[in-house]
């Protein structure tokens, strides 16, 4: 089919429009999912973008590493699929995407180019806390967790420092493309070892628990609860995949912790 | 009187460190300032409810469900102010209740079973399974507690 025929054929033209809508909706859904949204929220965002841009009907399939969408309009339909990257948690980006989707659904942006531009802006401009603050806050969270678990005051600062260094190390390893599970194992070993050594040096009576608390930054709380809400919301496939991922992360946390305990065995 | 003071102090301790843990994880999850303050508040509420329930001899699972339910319901009450971040903020408040230590205990127990000589096989199997089941039920309780208020709200509206 020549370009001229393609341009004049209304079916082909409509397919081209639907393809653009499907692609931008998938992109919004992918960003939402990579920012830590559960399946229900991802579906809402993707469907709102597609409908706001003119799709009459939207069907979505959510997988752990891919999204597929079928959009229909004017008697035609098209199906497209997109890969999904590493699932993290970025609340500000997630909120921005949800706001954008709401705006599009209410008719705030009606062409694909504008929406693509908005998505680019969100990816480029959403602020992030500085790395040192994230590391310190994570260490503080581990130390607070430790207190909730009964870690004594002597081990508070060692757990804080071990958690902070663990987070800094995790950031470095992941930004250099390390496998997530290997990175988790390494961080668990280092954080538990440092927390344990610090607690020992300060004569804490809860060295074991301090080692445990130092690794709590690695507990995947958001994916664990997302797994359950996904299953409850009618997405058992994605929920089960998340649950398996959570178990794998915890296996590597336990391995790193176990190695650290073995390395410190003579002192415990 | 001494008991009441000790109980209040324990409650304050748990609420404070629940708030700190929720705030710390809020920073890790890239919360903005306004959302961060809500997450800190919800962390304190969640740990207060859980501690009160545990003090009333509830199981950890039931106490976690009650705490998550109250947090989810509070998020719904303030949904207009929380906006699109409502669910994530409620979840961050419940993060300090995730039983990560139980999970690690369970896995370490399972690792111990692979040793050539397990000193107390039955006790190790029993304790590991118990810790694992508590993780599953507590996580289930938190997830359900967070989701159920939203579903009840939708039923009430329709």
Coordinates of C-alpha atoms in Angstrom, one line a residue:
Chain A
X1 CA 0.0 0.0 0.0
X2 CA 1.4 3.4 -1.0
X3 CA 1.8 6.3 1.4
X4 CA -0.8 8.2 -0.5
X5 CA -3.4 5.4 -0.2
X6 CA -2.5 5.0 3.5
X7 CA -3.1 8.6 4.2
X8 CA -6.5 8.6 2.5
X9 CA -7.7 5.3 3.8
X10 CA -9.9 6.2 6.9
X11 CA -9.4 2.8 8.5
X12 CA -5.6 3.1 8.3
X13 CA -5.8 6.7 9.6
X14 CA -8.0 5.7 12.5
X15 CA -5.6 2.8 13.3
X16 CA -2.7 5.3 13.3
X17 CA -4.6 7.5 15.8
X18 CA -5.5 4.6 18.0
X19 CA -1.8 3.4 17.9
X20 CA -0.7 6.8 19.2
X21 CA -3.3 6.8 21.9
X22 CA -2.3 3.2 22.9
X23 CA 1.4 4.1 23.0
X24 CA 1.0 7.2 25.2
X25 CA -1.4 5.5 27.5
X26 CA 1.0 2.5 27.9
X27 CA 3.8 5.0 28.6
X28 CA 1.8 6.6 31.4
X29 CA 0.9 3.2 32.8
X30 CA 4.5 2.1 32.7
X31 CA 5.7 5.2 34.6
X32 CA 2.9 4.7 37.2
X33 CA 3.8 1.1 37.7
X34 CA 7.6 1.8 37.9
X35 CA 6.8 4.5 40.5
X36 CA 5.2 1.9 42.9
X37 CA 1.5 2.1 42.0
X38 CA -0.6 -1.1 42.5
X39 CA -2.5 -2.7 39.6
X40 CA -5.7 -0.9 40.2
X41 CA -4.1 2.5 40.2
X42 CA -2.0 1.6 37.1
X43 CA -5.2 0.5 35.3
X44 CA -7.0 3.7 36.3
X45 CA -4.1 5.9 35.0
X46 CA -3.8 4.0 31.7
X47 CA -7.5 3.9 31.0
X48 CA -8.0 7.6 31.9
X49 CA -5.3 8.7 29.5
X50 CA -6.6 6.5 26.7
X51 CA -10.3 7.6 27.2
X52 CA -9.3 11.2 27.6
X53 CA -7.6 11.1 24.3
X54 CA -10.6 9.7 22.5
X55 CA -10.6 5.9 22.9
X56 CA -14.2 4.6 23.3
X57 CA -13.2 1.3 24.9
X58 CA -10.1 0.2 26.7
X59 CA -8.9 -3.2 27.9
X60 CA -5.7 -3.8 29.7
X61 CA -3.5 -6.7 30.7
X62 CA -1.0 -6.1 33.5
X63 CA 2.0 -8.3 33.9
X64 CA 5.0 -8.0 36.2
X65 CA 7.3 -6.9 33.4
X66 CA 4.9 -5.8 30.6
X67 CA 1.6 -4.0 30.0
X68 CA -0.7 -4.7 27.1
X69 CA -3.6 -2.5 26.0
X70 CA -6.4 -2.7 23.5
X71 CA -8.0 0.6 22.5
X72 CA -11.1 0.8 20.4
X73 CA -12.9 3.7 18.6
X74 CA -15.0 4.3 15.5
X75 CA -15.4 0.6 14.9
X76 CA -11.7 -0.1 14.9
X77 CA -9.4 -1.5 17.6
X78 CA -5.7 -1.9 18.1
X79 CA -3.6 -3.8 20.6
X80 CA -0.1 -2.8 21.7
X81 CA 2.3 -4.0 24.4
X82 CA 5.1 -2.3 26.4
X83 CA 7.8 -3.6 28.6
X84 CA 8.0 -2.4 32.3
X85 CA 11.3 -1.6 33.9
X86 CA 12.5 -2.1 37.5
X87 CA 9.6 -1.5 40.0
X88 CA 10.6 1.1 42.5
X89 CA 8.7 3.5 44.8
X90 CA 8.6 7.2 43.9
X91 CA 5.5 8.8 45.5
X92 CA 5.9 12.3 43.9
X93 CA 6.2 10.9 40.4
X94 CA 3.3 8.6 41.1
X95 CA 1.1 11.5 42.3
X96 CA 2.1 13.6 39.3
X97 CA 1.1 10.9 36.9
X98 CA -2.2 10.3 38.6
X99 CA -3.0 14.1 38.5
X100 CA -2.1 14.2 34.9
X101 CA -4.4 11.3 34.1
X102 CA -7.2 13.0 36.0
X103 CA -6.7 16.1 34.0
X104 CA -6.6 14.3 30.7
X105 CA -9.8 12.4 31.6
X106 CA -11.6 15.7 32.4
X107 CA -10.5 17.0 29.0
X108 CA -7.5 19.0 30.1
X109 CA -5.2 17.7 27.4
X110 CA -6.7 16.3 24.2
X111 CA -3.7 15.7 21.9
X112 CA -1.1 13.0 22.1
X113 CA 1.9 15.4 21.6
X114 CA 0.9 17.5 24.7
X115 CA 0.5 14.4 26.8
X116 CA 3.9 13.0 25.7
X117 CA 5.4 16.4 26.6
X118 CA 3.8 16.3 30.0
X119 CA 5.2 12.8 30.6
X120 CA 8.6 14.0 29.6
X121 CA 8.3 16.9 32.0
X122 CA 7.3 14.6 34.9
X123 CA 10.3 12.3 34.2
X124 CA 12.7 15.2 33.9
X125 CA 11.4 17.6 36.6
X126 CA 10.0 15.6 39.5
X127 CA 12.3 16.4 42.4
X128 CA 14.1 13.8 44.4
X129 CA 15.6 14.1 47.9
X130 CA 19.4 14.4 48.0
X131 CA 21.2 11.0 48.3
X132 CA 22.7 11.9 51.7
X133 CA 19.3 12.7 53.1
X134 CA 17.8 9.5 51.8
X135 CA 20.7 7.5 53.4
X136 CA 20.3 9.3 56.7
X137 CA 16.5 8.9 56.8
X138 CA 16.7 5.2 55.9
X139 CA 19.3 4.7 58.7
X140 CA 17.0 6.5 61.1
X141 CA 14.0 4.4 60.0
X142 CA 16.1 1.2 60.7
X143 CA 17.1 2.5 64.1
X144 CA 13.4 3.4 64.9
X145 CA 12.4 -0.1 63.7
X146 CA 15.1 -1.5 66.0
X147 CA 13.6 0.3 69.0
X148 CA 10.1 -1.1 68.1
X149 CA 11.7 -4.6 68.0
X150 CA 13.4 -4.1 71.4
X151 CA 16.9 -3.1 70.4
X152 CA 18.6 -1.3 73.4
X153 CA 19.8 2.4 73.2
X154 CA 23.5 1.3 73.0
X155 CA 22.8 -0.2 69.5
X156 CA 20.7 2.8 68.3
X157 CA 23.5 4.7 66.6
X158 CA 25.3 1.7 65.2
X159 CA 22.0 0.6 63.6
X160 CA 21.4 4.1 62.2
X161 CA 24.9 4.2 60.7
X162 CA 24.7 0.7 59.3
X163 CA 21.3 1.4 57.8
X164 CA 22.5 4.6 56.2
X165 CA 25.7 3.0 54.8
X166 CA 23.6 0.1 53.6
X167 CA 21.2 2.5 51.7
X168 CA 24.2 4.4 50.2
X169 CA 25.7 1.1 49.0
X170 CA 22.4 -0.1 47.6
X171 CA 22.1 3.1 45.6
X172 CA 25.6 2.8 44.2
X173 CA 25.2 -0.9 43.3
X174 CA 21.8 -0.4 41.6
X175 CA 22.9 2.7 39.7
X176 CA 25.8 0.7 38.3
X177 CA 23.4 -1.9 37.0
X178 CA 24.0 -4.6 39.6
X179 CA 21.4 -7.4 39.7
X180 CA 18.8 -6.4 42.3
X181 CA 18.9 -9.7 44.3
X182 CA 22.7 -9.8 44.4
X183 CA 22.8 -6.2 45.5
X184 CA 20.3 -7.0 48.3
X185 CA 22.5 -9.9 49.5
X186 CA 25.6 -7.7 49.5
X187 CA 23.8 -4.9 51.3
X188 CA 22.3 -7.2 53.9
X189 CA 25.8 -8.7 54.6
X190 CA 27.4 -5.3 55.0
X191 CA 24.6 -3.6 57.0
X192 CA 24.2 -6.6 59.3
X193 CA 28.0 -6.9 59.8
X194 CA 28.4 -3.2 60.5
X195 CA 25.4 -3.0 62.8
X196 CA 26.6 -6.0 64.7
X197 CA 30.2 -4.8 65.0
X198 CA 29.0 -1.4 66.2
X199 CA 26.6 -2.9 68.7
X200 CA 29.4 -5.2 70.0
X201 CA 31.8 -2.2 70.3
X202 CA 29.3 -0.3 72.4
X203 CA 28.5 -3.3 74.5
X204 CA 24.9 -3.6 73.5
X205 CA 22.9 -6.5 75.0
X206 CA 20.9 -6.9 71.8
X207 CA 23.6 -7.5 69.1
X208 CA 21.5 -10.1 67.1
X209 CA 18.5 -7.9 67.0
X210 CA 20.6 -4.9 66.0
X211 CA 22.0 -6.8 63.1
X212 CA 18.5 -7.7 62.1
X213 CA 17.3 -4.1 62.4
X214 CA 20.2 -2.9 60.2
X215 CA 18.9 -4.9 57.3
X216 CA 15.2 -3.8 57.6
X217 CA 15.8 -1.2 54.9
X218 CA 15.6 -4.1 52.5
X219 CA 12.3 -5.5 53.5
X220 CA 10.0 -4.8 50.5
X221 CA 7.0 -3.4 52.3
X222 CA 5.3 -1.7 49.4
X223 CA 5.6 -4.6 47.0
X224 CA 4.4 -7.0 49.8
X225 CA 1.2 -5.0 50.4
X226 CA 0.8 -4.3 46.7
X227 CA 0.9 -8.1 46.1
X228 CA -2.1 -8.5 48.4
X229 CA -4.1 -5.6 47.2
X230 CA -3.5 -6.6 43.6
X231 CA -4.9 -10.1 44.4
X232 CA -7.9 -8.6 46.3
X233 CA -8.6 -6.2 43.5
X234 CA -8.8 -9.0 40.9
X235 CA -5.2 -9.1 39.6
X236 CA -4.0 -12.5 40.9
X237 CA -1.3 -13.0 38.3
X238 CA 0.5 -9.7 39.0
X239 CA -0.1 -10.1 42.7
X240 CA 1.4 -13.6 42.7
X241 CA 4.4 -12.4 40.7
X242 CA 5.0 -9.7 43.2
X243 CA 4.7 -12.1 46.1
X244 CA 7.3 -14.4 44.6
X245 CA 9.6 -11.4 44.1
X246 CA 9.1 -10.4 47.8
X247 CA 10.0 -14.0 48.9
X248 CA 13.1 -13.9 46.7
X249 CA 14.3 -10.6 48.1
X250 CA 13.8 -11.9 51.6
X251 CA 15.8 -15.1 50.8
X252 CA 18.7 -12.9 49.7
X253 CA 18.3 -10.7 52.8
X254 CA 18.4 -13.8 55.0
X255 CA 21.4 -15.1 53.1
X256 CA 23.4 -11.8 53.6
X257 CA 22.3 -11.7 57.3
X258 CA 23.3 -15.4 57.8
X259 CA 26.8 -14.8 56.2
X260 CA 27.3 -11.7 58.4
X261 CA 26.3 -13.7 61.5
X262 CA 28.7 -16.5 60.5
X263 CA 31.5 -13.9 59.9
X264 CA 30.9 -12.4 63.4
X265 CA 30.3 -15.8 64.9
X266 CA 33.4 -15.7 67.1
X267 CA 32.3 -12.4 68.7
X268 CA 28.6 -13.2 69.3
Chain B
X1 CA -0.5 4.7 89.0
X2 CA 3.0 3.4 88.2
X3 CA 1.5 0.9 85.8
X4 CA -0.5 3.6 84.0
X5 CA 2.6 5.8 83.7
X6 CA 4.7 2.9 82.4
X7 CA 1.9 2.0 79.9
X8 CA 1.6 5.6 78.7
X9 CA 5.4 5.9 78.3
X10 CA 5.5 2.6 76.3
X11 CA 2.6 3.9 74.1
X12 CA 4.4 7.1 73.5
X13 CA 7.6 5.3 72.7
X14 CA 5.9 3.0 70.2
X15 CA 4.0 5.9 68.6
X16 CA 7.1 8.1 68.4
X17 CA 9.3 5.4 66.8
X18 CA 6.5 4.3 64.5
X19 CA 6.3 7.9 63.3
X20 CA 10.1 8.1 62.8
X21 CA 10.1 4.8 60.9
X22 CA 7.2 5.9 58.6
X23 CA 9.0 9.3 58.1
X24 CA 12.3 7.7 57.2
X25 CA 10.7 5.4 54.7
X26 CA 8.7 8.3 53.4
X27 CA 11.9 10.0 52.5
X28 CA 13.2 6.8 50.8
X29 CA 9.9 6.7 48.8
X30 CA 10.4 10.3 47.7
X31 CA 7.5 11.8 49.6
X32 CA 7.1 15.6 49.4
X33 CA 7.0 17.6 52.6
X34 CA 3.3 17.7 53.0
X35 CA 2.8 14.0 52.3
X36 CA 5.8 13.3 54.6
X37 CA 4.0 15.0 57.5
X38 CA 0.9 13.0 56.9
X39 CA 2.9 9.7 56.7
X40 CA 4.6 10.5 60.0
X41 CA 1.1 11.2 61.6
X42 CA -0.3 7.9 60.2
X43 CA 2.8 6.0 61.4
X44 CA 2.1 7.3 64.9
X45 CA -1.6 6.4 64.7
X46 CA -0.9 2.9 63.4
X47 CA 1.6 2.1 66.1
X48 CA -0.7 3.6 68.8
X49 CA -3.6 1.4 67.7
X50 CA -1.5 -1.7 67.4
X51 CA 0.2 -1.2 70.8
X52 CA -3.2 -0.6 72.5
X53 CA -4.6 -3.7 70.9
X54 CA -1.5 -5.8 71.8
X55 CA -1.8 -4.5 75.4
X56 CA -5.4 -5.6 75.4
X57 CA -4.0 -9.1 74.7
X58 CA -5.0 -9.2 71.0
X59 CA -2.8 -11.3 68.7
X60 CA -0.3 -9.5 66.5
X61 CA -2.3 -10.3 63.4
X62 CA -5.6 -8.9 64.9
X63 CA -3.8 -5.8 66.2
X64 CA -2.1 -5.2 62.9
X65 CA -5.5 -5.5 61.1
X66 CA -7.1 -3.0 63.5
X67 CA -4.2 -0.5 63.1
X68 CA -4.2 -0.8 59.3
X69 CA -8.0 -0.5 59.2
X70 CA -7.9 2.7 61.3
X71 CA -5.1 4.1 59.1
X72 CA -7.0 3.3 55.9
X73 CA -10.2 4.8 57.3
X74 CA -8.4 8.0 58.4
X75 CA -6.9 8.4 55.0
X76 CA -10.4 8.1 53.5
X77 CA -11.7 10.8 55.9
X78 CA -8.9 13.1 54.8
X79 CA -9.1 12.1 51.1
X80 CA -9.8 15.6 49.9
X81 CA -6.6 16.9 51.5
X82 CA -4.5 13.9 50.6
X83 CA -5.6 13.8 47.0
X84 CA -4.1 11.2 44.6
X85 CA -1.4 10.2 47.2
X86 CA -4.0 9.0 49.7
X87 CA -3.3 5.2 49.3
X88 CA 0.5 5.6 49.3
X89 CA 0.4 7.8 52.4
X90 CA -1.8 5.3 54.3
X91 CA 0.5 2.5 53.2
X92 CA 3.6 4.4 54.4
X93 CA 2.0 4.8 57.8
X94 CA 1.7 1.0 58.0
X95 CA 5.2 0.2 56.8
X96 CA 6.6 0.1 60.4
X97 CA 4.2 -2.8 61.1
X98 CA 5.7 -5.0 58.3
X99 CA 7.0 -8.1 60.1
X100 CA 10.4 -8.1 58.5
X101 CA 12.2 -9.5 61.5
X102 CA 9.7 -12.5 61.7
X103 CA 10.4 -13.2 58.0
X104 CA 14.2 -13.2 58.6
X105 CA 13.7 -15.4 61.7
X106 CA 11.7 -17.9 59.6
X107 CA 14.2 -18.0 56.7
X108 CA 17.2 -18.3 59.1
X109 CA 15.3 -21.2 60.8
X110 CA 14.8 -22.9 57.4
X111 CA 18.6 -22.4 56.6
X112 CA 19.4 -24.0 60.0
X113 CA 17.5 -27.1 58.9
X114 CA 20.1 -27.6 56.1
X115 CA 22.9 -28.2 58.6
X116 CA 24.3 -31.7 58.8
X117 CA 23.4 -31.9 62.5
X118 CA 20.4 -30.0 63.6
X119 CA 20.5 -29.9 67.4
X120 CA 16.7 -29.6 68.1
X121 CA 15.0 -30.5 64.8
X122 CA 11.4 -30.4 66.0
X123 CA 11.8 -27.1 67.8
X124 CA 13.6 -25.5 64.8
X125 CA 10.9 -26.7 62.3
X126 CA 8.1 -25.5 64.6
X127 CA 9.6 -22.1 65.3
X128 CA 10.4 -21.4 61.7
X129 CA 6.9 -22.4 60.5
X130 CA 5.3 -20.4 63.3
X131 CA 7.3 -17.3 62.3
X132 CA 6.5 -17.8 58.6
X133 CA 2.8 -18.2 59.3
X134 CA 2.8 -15.1 61.4
X135 CA 4.5 -13.2 58.6
X136 CA 1.8 -14.4 56.1
X137 CA -1.1 -13.6 58.4
X138 CA 0.3 -10.3 59.6
X139 CA 1.0 -9.1 56.0
X140 CA -2.5 -10.3 55.0
X141 CA -4.0 -8.4 58.0
X142 CA -2.2 -5.2 57.0
X143 CA -3.1 -5.4 53.4
X144 CA -6.7 -6.3 54.1
X145 CA -7.0 -3.6 56.8
X146 CA -5.8 -1.0 54.3
X147 CA -8.1 -2.1 51.5
X148 CA -11.3 -2.9 53.3
X149 CA -12.3 0.7 54.3
X150 CA -12.1 1.8 50.7
X151 CA -14.3 -1.1 49.5
X152 CA -16.8 -0.4 52.4
X153 CA -16.9 3.3 51.4
X154 CA -17.6 2.4 47.7
X155 CA -20.5 0.0 48.8
X156 CA -21.9 2.8 51.0
X157 CA -21.8 5.3 48.1
X158 CA -23.4 3.0 45.5

